[in-house]
Coordinates of C-alpha atoms in Angstrom, one line a residue:
M1096 CA -12.0 25.1 -20.6
R1097 CA -13.0 21.5 -21.0
K1098 CA -14.5 20.1 -17.8
S1099 CA -12.7 17.0 -16.4
N1100 CA -14.7 13.8 -16.7
Y1101 CA -12.2 11.8 -14.5
D1102 CA -14.3 10.3 -11.7
K1103 CA -12.4 10.5 -8.4
Q1104 CA -15.2 9.1 -6.3
P1105 CA -16.5 5.9 -8.0
S1106 CA -18.8 3.9 -5.8
T1107 CA -21.1 0.9 -5.5
H1108 CA -24.6 1.4 -4.3
I1109 CA -25.9 -0.6 -1.3
E1110 CA -29.3 -0.7 0.3
G1111 CA -30.2 0.7 3.7
K1112 CA -28.6 3.5 5.7
I1113 CA -25.0 4.2 6.8
V1114 CA -24.9 5.1 10.5
C1115 CA -22.8 8.3 11.1
G1116 CA -21.3 9.7 14.3
W1117 CA -20.0 8.0 17.5
D1118 CA -23.2 8.6 19.4
N1119 CA -25.4 6.9 16.8
I1120 CA -22.9 4.1 16.3
I1121 CA -22.8 3.3 20.1
K1122 CA -26.6 3.4 20.1
V1123 CA -26.9 0.9 17.3
L1124 CA -24.4 -1.5 18.8
S1125 CA -25.9 -1.1 22.3
E1126 CA -29.3 -2.1 21.0
A1127 CA -28.1 -4.9 18.8
W1128 CA -25.8 -6.4 21.6
A1129 CA -27.7 -5.4 24.7
D1130 CA -27.6 -8.8 26.3
E1131 CA -24.1 -9.8 25.2
P1132 CA -21.5 -9.7 28.0
V1133 CA -18.4 -9.3 25.7
W1134 CA -18.0 -7.2 22.6
A1135 CA -15.0 -7.1 20.3
I1136 CA -14.1 -3.9 18.5
D1137 CA -11.3 -5.0 16.2
L1138 CA -9.0 -2.4 14.6
Y1139 CA -6.8 -2.6 11.5
P1140 CA -3.4 -1.1 12.3
G1141 CA -3.4 2.6 11.6
C1142 CA -6.7 3.4 13.3
Y1143 CA -6.7 6.1 15.9
E1144 CA -6.9 3.7 18.9
E1145 CA -7.6 6.5 21.4
D1146 CA -10.7 7.6 19.5
F1147 CA -12.2 4.1 19.9
L1148 CA -11.2 3.8 23.6
E1149 CA -12.8 7.2 24.4
A1150 CA -16.0 6.5 22.4
F1151 CA -16.7 3.1 23.9
A1152 CA -15.8 4.2 27.4
K1153 CA -19.1 6.1 27.3
T1154 CA -21.0 2.8 27.4
G1155 CA -20.1 2.2 31.0
R1156 CA -18.7 -1.2 30.2
K1157 CA -15.2 -2.3 31.3
I1158 CA -12.8 -1.4 28.4
I1159 CA -9.8 -3.8 27.7
N1160 CA -7.1 -2.5 25.3
T1161 CA -5.5 -5.3 23.4
R1162 CA -2.2 -3.4 23.2
D1163 CA -2.0 -3.5 27.0
L1164 CA -2.0 -7.3 26.9
M1165 CA 0.6 -7.9 24.2
R1166 CA 4.2 -9.0 24.8
P1167 CA 6.7 -6.3 25.8
E1168 CA 7.8 -4.2 22.8
A1169 CA 11.3 -5.5 23.0
E1170 CA 10.1 -9.1 22.6
I1171 CA 7.9 -8.1 19.6
R1172 CA 10.8 -6.3 17.9
Q1173 CA 12.9 -9.5 18.4
L1174 CA 10.1 -11.6 17.0
T1175 CA 9.9 -9.6 13.8
E1176 CA 13.5 -8.5 13.5
R1177 CA 14.4 -11.1 10.8
F1178 CA 11.7 -9.7 8.5
M1179 CA 12.6 -6.1 9.0
T1180 CA 16.3 -6.4 8.1
D1181 CA 18.6 -3.4 8.3
D1182 CA 17.7 -2.1 4.8
V1183 CA 16.0 1.3 4.7
L1184 CA 13.4 0.2 2.1
F1185 CA 13.1 -3.6 1.9
G1186 CA 12.3 -6.4 4.3
Y1187 CA 11.1 -10.0 3.9
L1188 CA 7.5 -11.0 3.9
S1189 CA 6.6 -12.1 7.5
N1190 CA 5.1 -15.5 8.4
V1191 CA 4.5 -14.4 12.1
R1192 CA 1.1 -15.3 13.3
L1193 CA -1.1 -12.8 15.2
E1194 CA -1.3 -15.1 18.3
E1195 CA 2.5 -14.8 18.7
Y1196 CA 2.0 -11.2 19.9
W1197 CA 0.5 -12.5 23.1
T1198 CA 1.8 -14.8 25.8
P1199 CA -0.2 -17.9 26.7
H1200 CA -1.4 -16.1 29.9
P1201 CA -1.5 -12.3 29.4
P1202 CA -1.8 -10.1 32.5
L1203 CA -5.6 -9.6 32.4
G1204 CA -6.2 -9.2 36.1
G1205 CA -9.8 -9.4 37.1
V1206 CA -12.2 -9.2 34.1
T1207 CA -15.8 -8.6 34.9
N1208 CA -18.7 -8.5 32.5
P1209 CA -19.9 -6.6 30.7
A1210 CA -16.7 -5.8 28.8
I1211 CA -15.6 -4.4 25.5
I1212 CA -12.3 -5.6 24.0
V1213 CA -10.8 -2.8 21.8
G1214 CA -7.8 -2.9 19.5
T1215 CA -6.1 -5.0 16.9
G1216 CA -6.8 -8.7 17.5
A1217 CA -9.8 -8.0 19.7
A1218 CA -11.8 -11.0 18.5
F1219 CA -8.7 -13.3 19.1
V1220 CA -8.2 -11.9 22.6
A1221 CA -11.9 -12.3 23.4
D1222 CA -11.9 -15.9 22.1
K1223 CA -8.8 -17.1 23.9
Y1224 CA -8.5 -15.1 27.1
I1225 CA -11.9 -13.6 28.0
R1226 CA -14.7 -16.0 27.2
H1227 CA -13.2 -19.4 28.0
Q1228 CA -16.0 -21.0 26.0
T1229 CA -16.0 -23.5 23.2
S1230 CA -17.7 -21.2 20.8
D1231 CA -16.0 -18.2 19.3
I1232 CA -17.2 -14.7 19.9
R1233 CA -19.7 -13.5 17.2
H1234 CA -20.2 -9.9 18.4
I1235 CA -17.5 -8.3 16.4
A1236 CA -17.3 -4.9 14.8
Y1237 CA -14.3 -4.5 12.5
A1238 CA -12.8 -1.1 11.9
D1239 CA -11.0 -1.3 8.5
M1240 CA -8.6 1.3 7.2
A1241 CA -7.6 2.3 3.6
R1242 CA -3.9 1.9 3.1
W1243 CA -3.5 5.3 1.5
E1244 CA -4.9 6.9 4.7
I1245 CA -2.6 4.8 6.8
Q1246 CA 0.3 6.3 4.8
Q1247 CA -0.9 9.8 5.4
R1248 CA -0.9 9.1 9.2
F1249 CA 2.6 7.7 8.9
R1250 CA 3.7 11.0 7.3
R1251 CA 2.2 12.9 10.2
H1252 CA 3.7 10.5 12.8
E1253 CA 0.2 9.9 14.3
V1254 CA -0.1 6.1 14.7
K1255 CA 1.7 3.1 16.1
A1256 CA 2.6 -0.2 14.5
L1257 CA 1.3 -3.6 15.6
G1258 CA 2.6 -4.1 19.1
I1259 CA 5.2 -1.4 19.0
D1260 CA 5.3 2.4 19.2
N1261 CA 7.3 3.5 16.2
H1262 CA 5.3 6.7 15.3
E1263 CA 8.5 8.8 15.4
D1264 CA 10.2 6.6 12.8
S1265 CA 10.5 8.0 9.3
P1266 CA 7.4 7.3 7.1
S1267 CA 9.5 5.0 4.9
V1268 CA 10.5 2.8 7.9
Q1269 CA 6.9 2.8 9.2
Y1270 CA 5.7 1.8 5.7
K1271 CA 8.3 -1.0 5.5
R1272 CA 7.0 -2.5 8.8
G1273 CA 3.5 -2.3 7.6
Y1274 CA 4.2 -3.8 4.1
F1275 CA 6.4 -6.7 5.2
N1276 CA 4.9 -7.5 8.6
D1277 CA 1.8 -5.8 10.0
W1278 CA -0.5 -5.8 7.0
N1279 CA 0.6 -9.3 6.0
I1280 CA -0.3 -10.6 9.4
I1281 CA -3.6 -8.7 9.8
D1282 CA -4.9 -9.4 6.3
R1283 CA -4.6 -13.1 7.0
Y1284 CA -6.5 -12.6 10.3
K1285 CA -9.1 -10.4 8.7
D1286 CA -9.7 -12.9 5.9
E1287 CA -10.3 -15.7 8.4
L1288 CA -12.9 -13.6 10.2
M1289 CA -14.6 -12.7 6.9
Q1290 CA -14.6 -16.3 5.7
Q1291 CA -16.0 -17.5 9.0
G1292 CA -18.8 -14.9 8.8
R1293 CA -18.1 -13.7 12.4
I1294 CA -18.1 -9.9 11.8
Q1295 CA -21.5 -8.4 12.4
F1296 CA -20.7 -4.7 11.8
W1297 CA -18.0 -2.7 9.9
L1298 CA -16.6 0.7 10.9
D1299 CA -15.1 3.4 8.6
T1300 CA -12.9 5.9 10.4
N1301 CA -10.8 7.1 7.5
R1302 CA -12.1 10.6 8.2
R1303 CA -11.5 11.1 11.8
D1304 CA -14.4 13.3 12.5
E1305 CA -16.9 11.2 10.5
P1306 CA -17.0 7.7 11.8
K1307 CA -19.5 5.4 10.0
L1308 CA -21.0 2.0 10.6
I1309 CA -22.7 -0.6 8.3
T1310 CA -23.9 -4.1 8.9
D1311 CA -22.0 -7.1 7.6
A1312 CA -25.0 -7.8 5.3
Q1313 CA -24.5 -4.4 3.7
M1314 CA -20.8 -5.0 3.4
R1315 CA -21.3 -8.3 1.7
Q1316 CA -23.9 -6.8 -0.6
G1317 CA -21.4 -4.1 -1.6
L1318 CA -18.6 -6.5 -2.3
E1319 CA -20.8 -8.9 -4.2
R1320 CA -22.1 -6.2 -6.4
T1321 CA -18.7 -4.8 -7.0
A1322 CA -17.2 -8.1 -8.0
H1323 CA -19.9 -8.8 -10.6
K1324 CA -19.7 -5.6 -12.5
P1325 CA -17.1 -3.3 -14.1
F1326 CA -15.8 -1.2 -11.3
R1327 CA -13.1 1.3 -10.4
V1328 CA -11.3 1.8 -7.1
V1329 CA -10.8 5.2 -5.5
P1330 CA -7.7 6.8 -7.0
F1331 CA -5.2 8.8 -5.1
F1332 CA -2.5 11.2 -6.2
D1333 CA 1.0 12.1 -4.9
P1334 CA 3.7 14.5 -5.8
A1335 CA 7.2 13.3 -7.0
P1336 CA 10.6 14.8 -7.5
W1337 CA 10.0 14.4 -11.2
G1338 CA 6.3 15.2 -11.1
G1339 CA 4.4 17.1 -13.9
Q1340 CA 1.4 19.2 -14.5
W1341 CA -0.8 17.2 -16.9
M1342 CA -3.0 15.5 -14.3
K1343 CA -3.8 18.8 -12.6
E1344 CA -6.0 19.8 -15.6
V1345 CA -7.1 16.5 -16.9
C1346 CA -8.0 15.0 -13.5
D1347 CA -9.0 18.4 -12.0
L1348 CA -6.5 18.4 -9.1
P1349 CA -5.6 21.3 -6.8
R1350 CA -3.7 23.9 -8.9
E1351 CA -1.8 25.3 -6.0
E1352 CA 0.2 22.0 -5.6
A1353 CA 3.7 22.1 -7.0
N1354 CA 3.2 18.9 -9.1
F1355 CA 1.6 15.5 -9.2
G1356 CA 3.8 12.6 -10.3
W1357 CA 1.7 9.6 -9.3
C1358 CA -1.9 8.5 -9.6
F1359 CA -2.6 5.1 -8.2
D1360 CA -5.7 4.4 -10.4
C1361 CA -6.1 0.6 -9.7
V1362 CA -3.8 -1.0 -7.2
P1363 CA -6.2 -3.0 -5.0
E1364 CA -3.8 -3.6 -2.2
E1365 CA -3.2 0.2 -2.0
N1366 CA -6.5 1.8 -3.1
S1367 CA -9.9 1.9 -1.5
L1368 CA -13.5 1.3 -2.5
Y1369 CA -16.6 3.4 -1.8
L1370 CA -19.9 1.9 -0.9
E1371 CA -22.8 4.4 -1.2
A1372 CA -26.2 4.6 0.4
E1373 CA -28.5 7.7 0.3
G1374 CA -25.6 9.9 -0.9
T1375 CA -23.3 8.9 2.0
L1376 CA -20.0 7.1 1.2
F1377 CA -18.4 4.3 3.2
E1378 CA -14.7 3.7 2.5
L1379 CA -13.0 0.4 2.8
P1380 CA -9.8 -1.1 1.4
S1381 CA -10.3 -2.4 -2.1
Q1382 CA -8.3 -5.5 -1.1
D1383 CA -11.5 -6.6 0.8
V1384 CA -13.2 -7.4 -2.5
V1385 CA -10.2 -9.4 -3.6
L1386 CA -10.3 -11.4 -0.3
A1387 CA -14.0 -12.0 -0.5
H1388 CA -14.3 -12.7 -4.3
S1389 CA -10.9 -13.5 -5.7
R1390 CA -12.1 -16.4 -7.8
E1391 CA -14.9 -14.4 -9.4
L1392 CA -12.6 -11.4 -10.1
L1393 CA -9.7 -13.3 -11.5
G1394 CA -11.3 -16.4 -13.1
Q1395 CA -10.4 -19.9 -12.2
Q1396 CA -7.1 -20.2 -14.1
V1397 CA -5.6 -16.9 -12.8
W1398 CA -6.9 -17.5 -9.3
A1399 CA -5.2 -20.9 -9.3
R1400 CA -1.9 -19.1 -9.9
F1401 CA -2.3 -15.9 -7.8
G1402 CA -4.9 -16.8 -5.2
K1403 CA -6.0 -13.8 -3.2
S1404 CA -3.5 -11.4 -4.8
F1405 CA -4.8 -9.2 -7.6
P1406 CA -1.9 -9.5 -10.0
I1407 CA -2.2 -6.4 -12.1
R1408 CA -1.8 -2.7 -11.2
F1409 CA -2.5 0.5 -13.2
D1410 CA -1.0 3.8 -12.4
F1411 CA -0.2 7.2 -14.1
L1412 CA 3.3 8.7 -14.2
D1413 CA 3.1 12.4 -15.1
T1414 CA 6.4 14.0 -16.2
I1415 CA 4.9 16.7 -18.5
G1416 CA 6.6 19.8 -17.3
G1417 CA 8.6 17.7 -14.9
G1418 CA 11.8 15.5 -15.1
N1419 CA 13.0 12.0 -15.8
L1420 CA 12.1 9.2 -13.6
S1421 CA 15.0 7.5 -11.8
L1422 CA 17.0 5.1 -14.0
Q1423 CA 15.9 1.8 -12.6
V1424 CA 15.5 -2.0 -12.8
H1425 CA 13.1 -4.5 -11.2
P1426 CA 14.2 -7.8 -9.7
T1427 CA 13.8 -11.1 -11.5
N1428 CA 11.4 -13.7 -10.1
E1429 CA 14.2 -15.7 -8.6
F1430 CA 15.8 -12.7 -6.8
A1431 CA 12.4 -11.4 -5.6
Q1432 CA 11.6 -14.8 -4.0
K1433 CA 15.0 -15.3 -2.4
E1434 CA 15.5 -11.8 -1.1
F1435 CA 12.0 -10.7 -0.2
G1436 CA 9.8 -13.8 -0.1
L1437 CA 7.7 -12.6 -3.0
P1438 CA 5.7 -15.1 -5.1
Y1439 CA 6.2 -13.1 -8.2
T1440 CA 7.9 -9.9 -9.4
Q1441 CA 7.2 -6.7 -11.3
D1442 CA 7.1 -6.9 -15.1
E1443 CA 5.6 -3.8 -16.6
S1444 CA 4.8 -1.7 -19.6
Y1445 CA 4.5 2.0 -20.5
Y1446 CA 1.6 3.2 -22.6
L1447 CA 2.0 6.9 -23.6
L1448 CA -1.3 8.7 -23.0
D1449 CA 0.3 11.9 -24.1
A1450 CA 3.8 13.2 -24.9
G1451 CA 5.7 16.4 -25.7
E1452 CA 7.7 16.7 -28.8
D1453 CA 10.9 16.0 -26.9
A1454 CA 9.5 13.0 -25.0
V1455 CA 11.8 9.9 -24.7
V1456 CA 11.9 6.6 -22.9
Y1457 CA 15.2 5.1 -21.7
L1458 CA 14.9 1.3 -22.3
G1459 CA 17.5 -1.5 -22.5
L1460 CA 21.2 -1.4 -22.9
K1461 CA 23.3 -0.3 -25.9
E1462 CA 25.2 -2.9 -27.9
G1463 CA 28.8 -3.5 -26.9
I1464 CA 28.8 -1.6 -23.6
N1465 CA 31.2 -2.7 -20.8
P1466 CA 29.1 -3.9 -17.8
T1467 CA 32.0 -3.5 -15.4
E1468 CA 32.6 0.1 -16.5
M1469 CA 28.8 0.9 -16.2
I1470 CA 28.7 -0.4 -12.6
E1471 CA 31.8 1.5 -11.7
D1472 CA 30.3 4.7 -13.0
L1473 CA 27.1 4.1 -11.1
R1474 CA 29.0 3.4 -7.9
A1475 CA 31.0 6.6 -8.4
A1476 CA 27.7 8.5 -9.1
Q1477 CA 26.2 7.1 -5.9
A1478 CA 29.2 8.3 -4.0
G1479 CA 28.9 11.8 -5.6
L1480 CA 32.2 11.4 -7.5
P1481 CA 32.9 12.3 -11.1
S1482 CA 33.1 9.4 -13.5
P1483 CA 36.6 8.2 -14.2
R1484 CA 35.5 8.4 -17.9
R1485 CA 34.2 11.4 -19.9
G1486 CA 30.8 12.1 -21.4
A1487 CA 30.1 12.0 -25.1
G1488 CA 31.1 15.7 -25.4
G1489 CA 34.2 15.3 -23.4
E1490 CA 32.7 17.0 -20.3
A1491 CA 33.0 15.6 -16.8
V1492 CA 29.7 14.0 -15.8
L1493 CA 28.4 12.1 -12.7
F1494 CA 26.8 9.4 -14.8
D1495 CA 26.5 9.4 -18.6
A1496 CA 23.2 7.4 -19.0
E1497 CA 23.2 7.8 -22.8
K1498 CA 26.5 6.1 -23.1
Y1499 CA 25.0 2.9 -21.7
V1500 CA 21.2 3.0 -22.1
N1501 CA 19.0 3.4 -25.2
K1502 CA 17.2 6.7 -25.4
L1503 CA 14.2 6.2 -27.6
P1504 CA 11.9 8.9 -29.0
A1505 CA 8.4 8.5 -27.6
K1506 CA 5.1 9.7 -28.9
K1507 CA 1.4 9.5 -27.9
H1508 CA 0.0 5.9 -28.1
D1509 CA 3.5 4.2 -28.1
H1510 CA 3.6 1.1 -25.9
Y1511 CA 6.8 -0.2 -24.4
L1512 CA 7.2 -3.7 -22.8
I1513 CA 9.6 -3.8 -19.8
P1514 CA 10.2 -7.3 -18.4
A1515 CA 11.9 -7.5 -15.0
G1516 CA 15.6 -7.1 -15.2
T1517 CA 15.5 -4.5 -18.0
I1518 CA 17.0 -1.0 -17.3
H1519 CA 14.4 1.7 -18.0
C1520 CA 12.7 5.0 -17.1
S1521 CA 10.4 7.5 -18.6
G1522 CA 11.9 10.8 -19.6
A1523 CA 10.5 14.2 -19.1
N1524 CA 7.3 15.5 -20.8
S1525 CA 5.5 12.1 -20.9
M1526 CA 2.2 11.0 -19.5
V1527 CA 2.5 7.3 -18.9
L1528 CA -0.1 4.7 -18.1
E1529 CA 2.0 2.1 -16.3
I1530 CA 0.5 -1.4 -16.5
S1531 CA 2.4 -3.9 -14.4
S1532 CA 2.2 -6.8 -12.0
T1533 CA 1.3 -5.9 -8.5
P1534 CA 4.6 -5.9 -6.4
S1535 CA 5.0 -2.2 -6.7
I1536 CA 7.7 -1.1 -4.3
F1537 CA 10.5 -3.3 -5.6
T1538 CA 12.3 -0.8 -7.8
F1539 CA 16.1 -0.7 -7.6
K1540 CA 17.1 2.9 -8.5
L1541 CA 20.4 3.1 -10.2
W1542 CA 20.7 6.8 -11.0
D1543 CA 18.5 9.7 -9.9
W1544 CA 20.0 12.4 -12.0
A1545 CA 21.8 14.1 -9.1
R1546 CA 18.6 15.5 -7.5
L1547 CA 17.1 15.3 -4.1
G1548 CA 13.8 13.8 -3.0
L1549 CA 10.8 15.9 -1.8
D1550 CA 12.2 15.7 1.7
G1551 CA 15.4 17.4 0.6
K1552 CA 17.4 14.3 1.0
P1553 CA 18.9 11.9 -1.7
R1554 CA 16.6 9.1 -2.5
P1555 CA 17.9 5.5 -1.8
I1556 CA 20.0 4.1 -4.6
N1557 CA 20.4 0.3 -5.0
V1558 CA 23.3 -0.2 -7.4
E1559 CA 24.5 -3.5 -5.8
R1560 CA 21.0 -5.1 -5.9
G1561 CA 20.5 -3.8 -9.4
R1562 CA 23.8 -5.2 -10.6
Q1563 CA 22.6 -8.7 -9.6
V1564 CA 19.4 -8.5 -11.6
I1565 CA 20.3 -6.5 -14.7
Q1566 CA 19.8 -8.7 -17.8
W1567 CA 22.8 -7.6 -19.8
E1568 CA 21.6 -9.3 -23.0
R1569 CA 18.6 -6.8 -23.2
T1570 CA 20.1 -4.6 -25.9
T1571 CA 18.9 -3.0 -29.1

C-alpha cells in the first residue's frame, strides 16, 4: 500500500527552547518577573481557567480572577443580545468593546501586592483597576487557543463564554456566540496587545496535560519566518452526514472512524500553526500570523481591500462512498452585509481531485422552471410533507431536485465556479477541493435529502433566507 505523504503536522522552526510543564513555566516567569508586583496572565476564551488559577496559586501571590470582576451575567447577556439574535445558527458581528464587560468601579476589595491577574482581559484589568499608574502593564503572558480545540471543548461542554456560563448550551449555540461576539472582541484586543509589543511570553495549553511557554521574541521570530516562506497551517478533519472514505487512505486517518467529510486544510481563522524547537511543537492560531503580517501575506492591493482578514480558504469535501452535500446557496454581498455585518460573502469553486464514474455536481437552475413552485416544494419538504407535484417518474417525492437544478456529470480535474447566489452541491462519490472566500459558515441549506445530522436530529434548513438570495437567472 502506498504510504501517505500528506503532512498533518507542518511547522516552522524557531530558535531556543520551548518550556514544558506548569512547574517549569512558573519557575521561568518567577525568575523573569521576580521584582514585579503585578503579573497579567491573559486567556483567550476557551482556555481551562481553573488550570491557570490552580497553577499560579502555587506562587503564593494573591490571585485575582477577571471573571469575578465582570458585570453580572444578566447584564452581559443584555449587552450582547442584539448580536446573538434568536436564530439557531446566525448572529450579527459584534462591535462590543472588551471594556464594556466591566463596570467603571468593579468590586475589587482590598488588593495587595504581589498579585497575579488571571483570565480574559487580564492586561486590561491590571491597567485600569489595579496599577493606577500612567504606564500600562508590560508583564503579560498570553495564553492563546486554537479555534478547532475550542470547538472540541464546546462539544464536550467544558468551557464558558466571555462573561457568561453557557457550557451546557448546544455546541452550535456556543459556536455562534464565539463567532459573532467573543472571538471578534478578543481578536481586536489581542491584536492591540501584539501591535503595542506588550506581551512578553506566550502560553500553549491546547493539550491540557502539556502546557508550554515561549518568549515573545520566539513568537515573533516564528510568525516572521512563516510569513516570508511558503507555509501550511495544521489541518483538521471532521465527519459529516454525507462523509466519505477517500481521505482515510490518502491522508492516513483513523480507519475505525465511520467517515470523514471535511478537511480544513487552510482556513487561517479556524486552523492553527505549529512552531517547532528541538522537536517540540508549540501550537497557536494561524490567525496570529495574519494579524502580525497581513500586508506581507496579502500584498498591498489585497491588504487594502481585506485588511487583517485572510480572504481565501481551502478545504476538502469527501463524498466518495458517502452521500450528496445539502442542496444550498450562499448569500449575496448585500444580504451578508445587511443581515450579518459581513464585509464580504462566500463565492467559491469546486475542483475535483477524484471522482467515481457516477459522480455529479448539482449547479444552477434549469431553464424555464417556476420559482414559486420550487419554493413551495422546498417549504413542503422542510415541513416533511409530500410535494403537491409529482416527480419525473410520477412517484411522490419530498423534493424533486432534478426537476429544478442542473445535475452535471463530474470527472477528475473538472473545475466548477460557484458565485454567491447560485444553487449548488457536490453529489456522492466526489473528492472536492473547495476554494472559496473566507466567510465559511454562511450556507443556507435548502434541502438535505431527508436525512438526519450526526446528532440524530434534522439539520437547520433556511429556505426563507435562501429564497431572498437565489439568483434565478443562473440557468444553463
